[in-house]
Coordinates of C-alpha atoms in Angstrom, one line a residue:
M26 CA -31.5 117.9 57.3
S27 CA -34.2 117.4 59.8
D28 CA -34.3 114.6 62.4
P29 CA -34.9 111.3 60.7
R30 CA -37.1 110.3 63.7
E31 CA -39.4 113.2 62.8
K32 CA -42.9 112.1 61.8
P33 CA -44.2 113.3 58.5
D34 CA -46.2 116.4 59.2
T35 CA -46.7 117.9 55.7
P36 CA -50.3 118.8 55.4
G37 CA -52.1 116.8 52.8
F38 CA -49.1 114.5 52.3
G39 CA -49.4 111.1 53.8
A40 CA -52.8 111.8 55.1
S41 CA -54.7 108.7 55.9
V42 CA -57.2 107.7 53.4
V43 CA -59.8 105.8 55.4
P44 CA -61.5 103.4 53.2
E45 CA -65.2 103.5 53.6
D46 CA -65.7 99.9 52.7
P47 CA -64.7 97.4 55.4
Q48 CA -63.9 94.9 52.7
S49 CA -61.5 97.4 51.2
V50 CA -59.8 97.8 54.5
L51 CA -59.4 94.1 54.8
D52 CA -58.0 93.9 51.2
H53 CA -55.5 96.6 52.1
Q54 CA -54.4 94.8 55.2
L55 CA -54.1 91.6 53.3
F56 CA -52.1 93.3 50.7
H57 CA -49.8 94.8 53.2
L58 CA -49.3 91.5 55.0
K59 CA -48.7 89.8 51.7
A60 CA -46.1 92.4 50.9
L61 CA -44.4 92.0 54.2
Y62 CA -44.4 88.2 53.7
E63 CA -42.9 88.5 50.3
A64 CA -40.3 91.0 51.6
S65 CA -39.4 88.7 54.5
S66 CA -39.1 85.7 52.2
A67 CA -37.1 87.6 49.6
L68 CA -34.7 89.2 52.1
A69 CA -34.1 85.9 53.8
V70 CA -31.9 84.7 50.9
P71 CA -29.5 87.5 49.9
V72 CA -26.4 87.8 52.1
T73 CA -24.5 90.8 50.7
P74 CA -25.7 94.4 51.3
G75 CA -25.9 95.0 47.5
D76 CA -28.2 92.0 47.0
I77 CA -30.3 93.0 50.0
L78 CA -30.7 96.5 48.6
K79 CA -31.7 95.3 45.2
T80 CA -34.2 92.9 46.6
F81 CA -35.6 95.4 49.1
L82 CA -36.1 98.1 46.4
R83 CA -37.8 95.6 44.1
V84 CA -40.2 94.2 46.8
T85 CA -40.9 97.7 48.1
M86 CA -41.4 99.7 45.0
G87 CA -43.7 97.2 43.3
P88 CA -46.5 97.0 45.9
L89 CA -46.3 100.8 46.6
G90 CA -46.0 101.7 42.9
L91 CA -43.0 104.1 43.4
A92 CA -41.2 105.8 40.5
F93 CA -37.6 105.2 41.7
G94 CA -35.7 104.1 44.7
F95 CA -32.1 103.9 45.9
G96 CA -30.1 102.6 48.8
I97 CA -26.7 103.4 50.2
V98 CA -25.0 101.1 52.8
L99 CA -21.8 102.2 54.5
H100 CA -19.8 99.5 56.4
V101 CA -16.6 100.8 57.8
D102 CA -15.0 102.2 54.6
E103 CA -17.0 100.1 52.2
L104 CA -19.8 101.9 50.3
T105 CA -22.6 100.0 48.5
V106 CA -25.0 101.8 46.2
E107 CA -28.0 100.2 44.5
S108 CA -30.9 101.9 42.7
I109 CA -34.0 101.2 40.5
G110 CA -35.4 103.9 38.3
L111 CA -32.6 106.5 38.7
E112 CA -30.4 107.6 35.9
Q113 CA -26.9 106.1 35.8
L114 CA -25.3 109.5 36.1
V115 CA -27.1 110.0 39.4
V116 CA -26.1 106.5 40.6
D117 CA -22.4 107.2 39.7
Q118 CA -22.5 110.5 41.6
Y119 CA -23.8 108.7 44.7
R120 CA -21.1 106.1 44.4
K121 CA -18.6 109.0 44.8
T122 CA -20.5 111.2 47.3
G123 CA -22.5 108.6 49.2
F124 CA -20.2 108.9 52.2
N125 CA -21.3 112.5 52.7
L126 CA -25.0 111.7 52.5
V127 CA -24.6 108.9 55.1
H128 CA -22.5 111.0 57.4
K129 CA -25.0 113.8 57.2
F130 CA -27.7 111.4 58.5
F131 CA -25.4 109.8 61.0
P132 CA -22.7 112.1 62.4
G133 CA -19.9 110.5 64.3
D134 CA -21.0 111.8 67.8
R135 CA -24.3 110.0 67.7
P136 CA -24.6 107.1 70.1
T137 CA -24.6 103.6 68.6
P138 CA -28.1 102.0 68.9
T139 CA -28.4 98.7 70.7
R140 CA -30.6 97.5 67.8
P141 CA -31.4 98.8 64.3
E142 CA -33.9 101.7 64.6
P143 CA -35.0 102.8 61.1
A144 CA -36.3 106.4 60.8
I145 CA -38.5 107.5 58.0
L146 CA -38.8 111.0 56.7
V147 CA -41.7 111.7 54.3
G148 CA -42.6 115.1 52.9
E149 CA -43.0 117.3 49.9
H150 CA -39.9 119.3 51.0
L151 CA -37.7 116.4 50.2
R152 CA -38.3 117.0 46.5
F153 CA -36.1 120.1 46.6
D154 CA -33.3 118.8 49.0
P155 CA -30.0 119.2 47.0
N156 CA -28.6 116.1 48.6
L157 CA -31.3 113.9 47.3
P158 CA -32.4 113.0 43.7
E159 CA -35.0 115.3 42.4
G160 CA -38.6 114.2 43.2
T161 CA -37.6 112.2 46.3
S162 CA -40.6 111.7 48.5
A163 CA -39.3 109.5 51.4
V164 CA -35.9 109.1 53.0
I165 CA -35.1 106.3 55.5
G166 CA -32.1 106.1 57.8
I167 CA -30.9 102.9 59.4
S168 CA -28.1 102.6 61.9
M169 CA -26.8 99.0 62.5
S170 CA -23.7 99.8 64.4
E171 CA -21.2 102.5 65.1
E172 CA -19.5 101.9 61.7
S173 CA -22.5 100.5 59.7
H174 CA -25.3 102.7 58.4
A175 CA -27.8 102.8 55.5
V176 CA -29.7 105.5 53.8
L177 CA -32.6 104.8 51.4
G178 CA -34.7 107.1 49.3
F179 CA -37.9 106.6 47.3
G180 CA -39.5 108.7 44.6
P181 CA -43.2 109.6 44.3
K182 CA -45.8 107.1 43.5
I183 CA -46.4 106.5 39.8
S184 CA -50.0 107.3 40.3
G185 CA -49.1 110.8 41.5
E186 CA -51.0 110.3 44.8
P187 CA -49.3 111.0 48.1
Y188 CA -48.1 108.3 50.5
S189 CA -51.1 107.2 52.6
T190 CA -50.7 106.5 56.3
E191 CA -51.1 102.7 55.7
E192 CA -48.4 102.9 53.0
T193 CA -46.1 104.8 55.3
E194 CA -46.7 102.2 58.0
L195 CA -46.1 99.5 55.4
L196 CA -42.9 101.2 54.4
Q197 CA -42.0 101.4 58.1
S198 CA -42.6 97.7 58.5
L199 CA -40.6 96.9 55.4
V200 CA -37.7 99.0 56.5
S201 CA -37.8 97.3 59.9
I202 CA -37.3 94.0 58.0
L203 CA -34.6 95.5 56.0
A204 CA -32.9 96.8 59.1
V205 CA -32.9 93.4 60.6
T206 CA -31.7 91.8 57.4
L207 CA -28.9 94.4 57.1
K208 CA -28.0 93.8 60.7
K209 CA -27.9 90.1 60.1
S210 CA -25.9 90.7 56.9
H211 CA -23.6 93.0 58.8
A212 CA -23.2 90.3 61.5
A213 CA -22.7 87.7 58.8
G214 CA -20.2 89.9 57.2
C215 CA -18.4 90.4 60.5
I216 CA -18.5 86.6 61.0
R217 CA -17.2 86.1 57.5
D218 CA -14.5 88.7 58.1
L219 CA -13.7 87.1 61.4
N220 CA -13.6 83.6 59.8
T221 CA -11.4 85.0 57.0
A222 CA -9.2 86.6 59.6
L223 CA -9.2 83.4 61.6
K224 CA -8.5 81.4 58.5
K225 CA -5.6 83.7 57.6
K226 CA -4.3 83.4 61.2
N227 CA -4.7 79.7 61.0
E228 CA -2.8 79.6 57.8
R229 CA -0.1 81.8 59.3
I230 CA -0.1 79.6 62.4
Q231 CA 0.2 76.5 60.2
Q232 CA 3.0 78.1 58.2
A233 CA 4.7 79.1 61.5
L234 CA 4.2 75.6 62.8
A235 CA 5.7 74.2 59.6
E236 CA 8.6 76.6 59.8
S237 CA 9.0 75.8 63.5
E238 CA 9.1 72.1 62.6
L239 CA 11.7 72.7 59.9
A240 CA 13.6 74.9 62.3
Q241 CA 13.3 72.2 65.0
E242 CA 14.5 69.6 62.5
D243 CA 17.3 71.8 61.5
L244 CA 18.2 72.5 65.1
A245 CA 18.0 68.8 65.9
R246 CA 20.3 68.1 62.9
H247 CA 22.8 70.8 64.1
A248 CA 22.6 69.4 67.6
F249 CA 23.3 65.9 66.2
E250 CA 26.3 67.3 64.2
L251 CA 27.6 69.2 67.2
Q252 CA 27.2 66.1 69.4
A253 CA 28.9 64.0 66.9
L254 CA 31.8 66.5 66.6
Y255 CA 32.0 66.8 70.4
E256 CA 32.1 63.0 71.0
T257 CA 34.6 62.4 68.2
T258 CA 36.8 65.2 69.5
L259 CA 36.7 63.6 73.0
E260 CA 37.5 60.2 71.7
L261 CA 40.4 61.4 69.6
T262 CA 41.7 63.7 72.3
D263 CA 42.4 60.7 74.6
I264 CA 44.4 58.8 71.9
N265 CA 48.0 59.6 71.3
A266 CA 49.0 56.7 69.0
P267 CA 48.3 57.5 65.3
E268 CA 47.4 53.9 64.5
A269 CA 44.9 53.6 67.3
M270 CA 43.4 57.0 66.2
L271 CA 42.8 55.8 62.7
D272 CA 40.9 52.7 63.9
T273 CA 38.8 54.8 66.4
F274 CA 37.9 57.3 63.8
V275 CA 36.8 54.7 61.3
L276 CA 34.4 53.2 63.9
S277 CA 33.2 56.7 64.8
L278 CA 32.4 57.5 61.2
M279 CA 30.6 54.2 60.6
G280 CA 28.4 54.8 63.7
T281 CA 27.7 58.5 63.0
L282 CA 26.9 58.1 59.3
S283 CA 25.4 54.6 59.6
Y284 CA 27.7 52.6 57.3
A285 CA 28.6 48.9 57.8
S286 CA 32.1 49.2 56.3
G287 CA 34.9 51.8 56.4
W288 CA 38.6 52.3 56.0
I289 CA 41.4 54.8 56.2
G290 CA 44.7 54.7 54.3
L291 CA 47.4 57.1 55.4
Y292 CA 50.6 57.4 53.2
G293 CA 53.8 59.2 54.3
P294 CA 57.3 59.6 53.0
D295 CA 58.2 55.9 53.6
R296 CA 57.0 54.3 50.4
D297 CA 57.2 50.8 51.8
H298 CA 54.8 51.5 54.7
A299 CA 51.3 52.8 55.1
E300 CA 49.1 53.3 58.1
V301 CA 45.8 51.4 57.5
A302 CA 42.6 51.0 59.4
Y303 CA 39.9 48.8 58.0
R304 CA 36.5 47.6 59.3
G305 CA 34.5 45.4 57.0
P306 CA 33.9 42.0 55.5
D307 CA 36.8 42.0 52.9
P308 CA 39.8 40.2 54.5
E309 CA 42.1 41.3 51.7
A310 CA 41.3 45.0 51.8
P311 CA 44.0 45.9 54.4
A312 CA 46.7 44.3 52.3
R313 CA 45.6 46.2 49.2
L314 CA 45.5 49.4 51.1
D315 CA 49.0 48.8 52.5
S316 CA 50.5 47.7 49.1
A317 CA 52.4 49.9 46.7
K318 CA 49.6 49.7 44.2
G319 CA 47.1 50.8 46.9
R320 CA 49.4 53.8 47.6
E321 CA 49.6 54.7 43.9
A322 CA 45.8 54.3 43.4
V323 CA 45.1 56.8 46.3
L324 CA 47.8 59.3 45.3
A325 CA 46.7 59.1 41.7
Q326 CA 43.4 60.6 42.8
F327 CA 45.2 63.6 44.3
V328 CA 46.9 64.2 40.9
A329 CA 43.6 63.8 39.1
L330 CA 42.1 66.6 41.2
K331 CA 44.7 69.1 39.9
D332 CA 43.6 72.5 41.2
R333 CA 41.2 70.9 43.7
M334 CA 43.9 68.8 45.2
P335 CA 43.7 69.1 49.1
Q336 CA 46.3 71.3 50.5
A337 CA 47.8 70.9 54.1
N338 CA 45.0 70.3 56.6
H339 CA 42.3 70.2 53.9
S340 CA 40.0 67.6 52.6
C341 CA 37.5 67.1 49.7
L342 CA 34.9 64.6 48.7
L343 CA 35.5 62.3 45.8
E344 CA 32.3 62.7 43.8
D345 CA 33.1 60.8 40.7
D346 CA 32.1 57.2 40.6
A347 CA 35.0 56.1 38.4
S348 CA 37.4 57.8 40.9
R349 CA 35.9 55.9 43.8
A350 CA 36.0 52.7 41.9
A351 CA 39.8 53.2 41.3
L352 CA 40.5 53.2 45.1
P353 CA 42.1 50.1 46.6
A354 CA 38.9 49.3 48.7
E355 CA 35.2 49.6 48.2
A356 CA 33.8 53.1 48.9
D357 CA 30.3 54.5 48.3
V358 CA 31.5 57.7 49.9
A359 CA 35.2 58.7 49.8
V360 CA 37.2 61.7 51.1
L361 CA 40.8 62.6 50.2
F362 CA 42.7 64.5 52.9
A363 CA 46.2 65.9 53.4
L364 CA 47.9 66.5 56.7
D365 CA 50.8 68.2 55.0
H366 CA 52.9 67.8 51.8
G367 CA 54.4 64.6 53.1
W368 CA 51.3 62.8 54.5
Q369 CA 48.2 62.2 52.4
G370 CA 45.4 59.7 52.7
A371 CA 41.9 58.6 51.8
I372 CA 38.8 57.6 53.8
G373 CA 36.1 55.3 52.4
L374 CA 32.6 54.3 53.6
S375 CA 30.3 51.6 52.1
A376 CA 27.2 49.5 52.7
P377 CA 24.8 52.1 54.3
L378 CA 22.7 50.8 57.2
S379 CA 19.6 53.1 56.6
P380 CA 16.8 50.7 55.9
G381 CA 14.6 51.3 52.9
T382 CA 16.4 54.3 51.5
G383 CA 18.5 52.4 49.0
E384 CA 20.7 55.5 48.7
P385 CA 24.3 54.8 49.4
R386 CA 25.3 58.5 49.1
L387 CA 25.1 61.2 51.6
D388 CA 22.8 64.3 51.4
K389 CA 24.2 67.8 51.7
E390 CA 24.0 68.0 55.4
R391 CA 25.6 64.7 56.1
K392 CA 28.4 65.5 53.6
R393 CA 29.0 68.7 55.6
L394 CA 29.1 66.7 58.8
L395 CA 31.5 64.2 57.2
L396 CA 33.9 66.9 56.2
S397 CA 33.6 68.5 59.6
L398 CA 34.5 65.2 61.3
V399 CA 37.4 64.7 58.9
G400 CA 38.6 68.2 59.8
T401 CA 38.6 67.3 63.5
F402 CA 40.3 64.0 62.7
M403 CA 43.1 65.7 60.8
V404 CA 43.8 68.2 63.6
A405 CA 43.9 65.4 66.2
L406 CA 46.0 63.2 63.9
G407 CA 48.4 66.0 63.2
N408 CA 48.8 66.6 67.0
A409 CA 49.3 62.9 67.6
R410 CA 52.0 62.7 65.0
Q411 CA 53.8 65.7 66.4
L412 CA 53.5 64.2 69.8
H413 CA 54.9 61.0 68.5
M414 CA 57.7 62.8 66.8
I415 CA 58.5 64.7 70.0
R416 CA 58.6 61.5 71.9
E417 CA 61.0 60.0 69.4
M418 CA 63.2 63.1 69.6
N419 CA 63.1 62.9 73.4
T420 CA 64.1 59.2 73.2
E421 CA 67.0 60.1 70.9
L422 CA 68.0 63.0 73.1
A423 CA 67.8 60.7 76.2
A424 CA 70.1 58.2 74.4
R425 CA 72.5 60.9 73.4
N426 CA 72.4 62.2 77.0
R427 CA 73.3 58.8 78.2
E428 CA 76.2 58.6 75.8
L429 CA 77.3 62.1 76.8
Q430 CA 77.0 61.2 80.4
A431 CA 79.1 58.0 79.8
T432 CA 81.7 60.1 77.9
L433 CA 81.7 62.7 80.7
D434 CA 82.2 59.9 83.2
E435 CA 85.1 58.6 81.2
L436 CA 86.6 62.1 81.0
T437 CA 86.1 62.5 84.7
S438 CA 87.8 59.1 85.3
A439 CA 90.6 60.1 82.9
K440 CA 91.0 63.4 84.6
H441 CA 91.1 61.7 87.9
E442 CA 93.8 59.3 86.5
I443 CA 95.6 62.3 85.0
D444 CA 95.4 64.1 88.4
V445 CA 96.8 60.9 90.0
Q446 CA 99.5 60.7 87.4
T447 CA 100.3 64.4 87.7
E448 CA 100.5 64.0 91.5
A449 CA 102.7 60.9 91.0
K450 CA 104.8 62.9 88.5
E451 CA 105.2 65.7 90.9
R452 CA 106.2 63.3 93.5
I453 CA 108.7 61.6 91.1
V454 CA 110.0 65.1 90.1
G455 CA 110.2 66.0 93.7
L456 CA 112.0 62.7 94.4
V457 CA 114.3 63.3 91.4
H458 CA 115.0 66.8 92.5
G459 CA 115.7 65.5 95.9
E460 CA 118.0 62.9 94.4
V461 CA 119.7 65.5 92.2
D462 CA 120.2 67.7 95.2
R463 CA 121.5 64.7 97.0
V464 CA 123.8 64.0 94.0
W465 CA 125.0 67.5 94.0
R466 CA 125.6 67.1 97.6
A467 CA 127.5 63.9 96.9
S468 CA 131.2 63.7 97.9
W469 CA 134.1 63.3 95.5
R470 CA 134.2 59.8 96.7
D471 CA 130.7 59.2 95.3
V472 CA 131.8 60.8 92.0
G473 CA 134.8 58.6 91.8
L474 CA 132.7 55.5 92.6
I475 CA 130.2 56.5 89.8
L476 CA 133.0 57.0 87.3
L477 CA 134.6 53.7 88.2
A478 CA 131.2 52.0 87.9
G479 CA 130.7 53.6 84.5
L480 CA 134.1 52.6 83.3
A481 CA 133.5 49.1 84.5
L482 CA 130.2 48.9 82.7
G483 CA 131.8 50.3 79.5
F484 CA 134.6 47.8 79.5
L485 CA 132.1 45.0 80.2
F486 CA 129.9 46.2 77.3
N487 CA 132.9 46.5 74.9
F488 CA 134.0 43.1 75.9
S489 CA 130.5 41.6 75.1
S490 CA 129.8 43.7 72.0
P491 CA 132.0 43.6 68.9
E492 CA 131.3 47.3 68.0
G493 CA 131.6 48.6 71.5
I494 CA 131.3 52.2 72.5
R495 CA 133.8 54.9 73.2
I496 CA 134.6 55.1 76.8
I497 CA 135.6 58.8 76.4
P498 CA 133.2 60.8 74.1
E499 CA 134.9 61.7 70.9
S500 CA 133.8 65.3 71.2
L501 CA 136.0 65.6 74.2
T502 CA 139.1 64.5 72.4
A503 CA 138.4 66.0 68.9
P504 CA 139.8 69.4 68.1
P505 CA 137.3 72.3 68.5
T506 CA 135.3 73.2 65.4
A507 CA 135.5 76.8 64.1
T508 CA 132.4 79.0 64.9
V509 CA 130.7 81.9 63.3
D510 CA 128.1 84.3 64.8
A511 CA 124.6 84.4 63.7
L512 CA 124.8 87.7 61.7
E513 CA 127.9 86.5 59.8
A514 CA 126.1 83.2 59.1
E515 CA 123.1 85.0 57.8
R516 CA 125.3 87.2 55.6
L517 CA 127.1 84.2 54.1
T518 CA 123.8 82.4 53.5
R519 CA 122.2 85.5 51.9
T520 CA 125.1 85.9 49.5
G521 CA 124.9 82.2 48.6
K522 CA 128.4 81.4 49.7
A523 CA 127.4 79.0 52.5
V524 CA 125.0 76.2 53.3
I525 CA 123.3 76.0 56.7
I526 CA 122.8 72.6 58.2
D527 CA 120.3 71.8 61.0
A528 CA 121.8 68.8 62.9
R529 CA 118.9 68.3 65.2
P530 CA 116.4 65.4 64.9
G531 CA 113.5 65.9 62.5
D532 CA 110.9 66.7 65.3
F533 CA 113.0 69.7 66.4
F534 CA 113.4 70.8 62.8
I535 CA 109.7 70.8 62.2
I536 CA 109.0 72.9 65.2
G537 CA 111.3 75.7 64.0
H538 CA 114.5 76.1 61.9
I539 CA 116.6 78.7 60.0
P540 CA 115.1 79.4 56.6
G541 CA 116.9 77.4 53.9
A542 CA 118.6 75.0 56.3
I543 CA 119.1 71.4 55.4
N544 CA 118.0 69.0 58.1
L545 CA 120.9 66.5 58.6
P546 CA 120.3 64.5 61.8
E547 CA 123.2 62.1 62.8
E548 CA 121.0 59.0 62.6
L549 CA 120.1 59.8 58.9
F550 CA 123.5 61.4 58.0
D551 CA 124.5 59.0 55.3
F552 CA 121.2 59.0 53.5
V553 CA 120.6 62.8 53.6
Y554 CA 124.2 63.6 52.8
S555 CA 124.2 61.4 49.7
M556 CA 120.9 63.0 48.6
K557 CA 121.6 66.7 49.3
L558 CA 125.3 67.4 50.1
S559 CA 127.4 64.9 48.3
E560 CA 127.6 67.1 45.2
L561 CA 129.0 70.2 47.1
E562 CA 132.5 71.3 46.5
P563 CA 134.8 70.7 49.5
D564 CA 135.5 74.4 49.8
V565 CA 131.8 75.5 50.2
P566 CA 131.3 76.8 53.8
L567 CA 129.0 74.6 55.8
L568 CA 127.4 76.3 58.8
V569 CA 126.1 73.8 61.3
Y570 CA 123.8 74.4 64.3
G571 CA 121.7 72.4 66.8
R572 CA 122.4 71.2 70.3
T573 CA 120.7 70.6 73.6
I574 CA 122.0 70.5 77.1
S575 CA 122.8 66.8 76.9
R576 CA 123.5 66.4 73.1
H577 CA 125.8 68.4 70.8
Y578 CA 124.3 67.4 67.5
D579 CA 126.1 70.2 65.7
A580 CA 129.5 69.1 66.8
D581 CA 129.0 65.5 65.9
V582 CA 127.6 66.3 62.4
A583 CA 130.4 68.9 61.8
R584 CA 132.9 66.3 62.7
E585 CA 131.4 63.8 60.2
L586 CA 131.4 66.5 57.5
I587 CA 135.1 67.3 58.2
L588 CA 135.9 63.6 58.0
L589 CA 134.2 63.6 54.5
G590 CA 136.7 66.3 53.3
H591 CA 134.8 69.5 53.7
E592 CA 137.3 72.2 54.4
H593 CA 135.1 75.0 55.8
V594 CA 132.8 73.5 58.4
M595 CA 131.8 76.0 61.1
L596 CA 129.3 76.0 64.0
I597 CA 126.9 78.8 64.4
D598 CA 127.7 80.2 67.8
G599 CA 124.6 80.0 70.0
G600 CA 122.6 78.0 67.4
L601 CA 119.0 78.8 66.7
S602 CA 118.6 80.8 69.9
A603 CA 121.3 83.2 68.9
W604 CA 119.7 83.4 65.4
E605 CA 116.4 84.4 67.0
D606 CA 118.0 86.8 69.4
A607 CA 119.6 88.6 66.5
G608 CA 116.1 89.2 65.2
L609 CA 116.5 87.0 62.2
E610 CA 113.6 85.0 60.6
V611 CA 112.8 81.5 61.8
A612 CA 110.8 79.1 59.6
K613 CA 108.0 77.1 61.2

């Protein structure tokens, strides 16, 4: 296509028809001015490119008497096509291919004009341009910006006459008005787009601000929760007594969650005692919490929860109104908690301080904060209870240590006394040995003096005592008793022909004796003999043993047996020692 700035040069087409009548010239000028006025007035109202094109085609084609007209506006990627007098098929084709026609007029490498500069191309050759509708007599190109262009086309005059110079100039003027209008429309569109974009940005900013406010509120709420947890943890950490911890935690909960009344009841294995903390106007509430009925009322809620019953170091909110009403103290909000299987309790809050809300319950966030605080409380209380238990154990261990120390001191003292006595015993033994040695070193005169002293004491005792004692031991004057060795004694006993008699005292018999022997000490002789030996035949052999260095128990008992008529009383030679030396069994 030729340059749109090119002036019409077709011979005979667009030639100026000079009116010969001056009045006619003035009429034409008045007509053109009226047309320009109407065009300016009409184009001052429409705001969209489509409306502008429709108006421009109407106000242009009417005064000039044109057969058809069309306009194509391309703004960025938006294409607007309007026409008057063209077939719909041609209009639809331009709606599809209008981009190509505009780009053909305004290739991308063209500089952007500083202001709209319409270019009009008029000529007979346009009738046969394949890019234009058949019969096109004028084409106009308008560039508003780098991305906004317009192409318009007009058909021949209905009268069949060519465009005159005045009509071409009128068309040029009308197109200038159109260019300005499209430029304004384009600017208005840009402003609208900018306003729309700004509105969307403002909406996004408002939404972002709203989200930021929500996030800030959420952050402030989390900060408040963390601060409450931190302060509660600090307060509870400094307390080691469980009772004081309950009271401190009740006050902390009331302050954090804004309630005027609160209580805690903690129940352990001791059914007659409960740890209670209460802050509120009811003076009888502590007694109800500490009573057996209060304990049963709280523990009954654990049973009612069944599968939701708090396990060790767990807690749960008591949501049911009837369950809260069954607690021993008033509670708009209640929590059940369990330290372990032996310690369980409940926490209640009532009388909210928040003015105007009228809502005694907690929202979701404050419920979560309450459970978090209760979790901190359970950990601190568990540690305090363990510390208390450790202290009690330490006290008991200290008491036992004192008892053990006292026992150790007594043992040490006793050992010292034993050592002293042992030392005294050794001294006495040493003294006795010394005396014995001295006795053995005594002279015959000393022996004689001792015998005389003994005889004198014996006579004196016999003189004062009716029974008296034998001055000379009977064993020294009695005939010797027959003896038998250990092996023969064992054989006689084994064959059942003899009875063995242990003549030693019972204490010696218990330590060790010949199996089957009858213990017959001299001091119990009559009793034991009547019980065990009185039925024996006189000819049954009786084998007696048992003597020490100082006492011959066997000889004394054997003599008693002989006096009772037993014919075969014999002593076991060597006694129990000979029996053991022979390898025979000893009963113990």
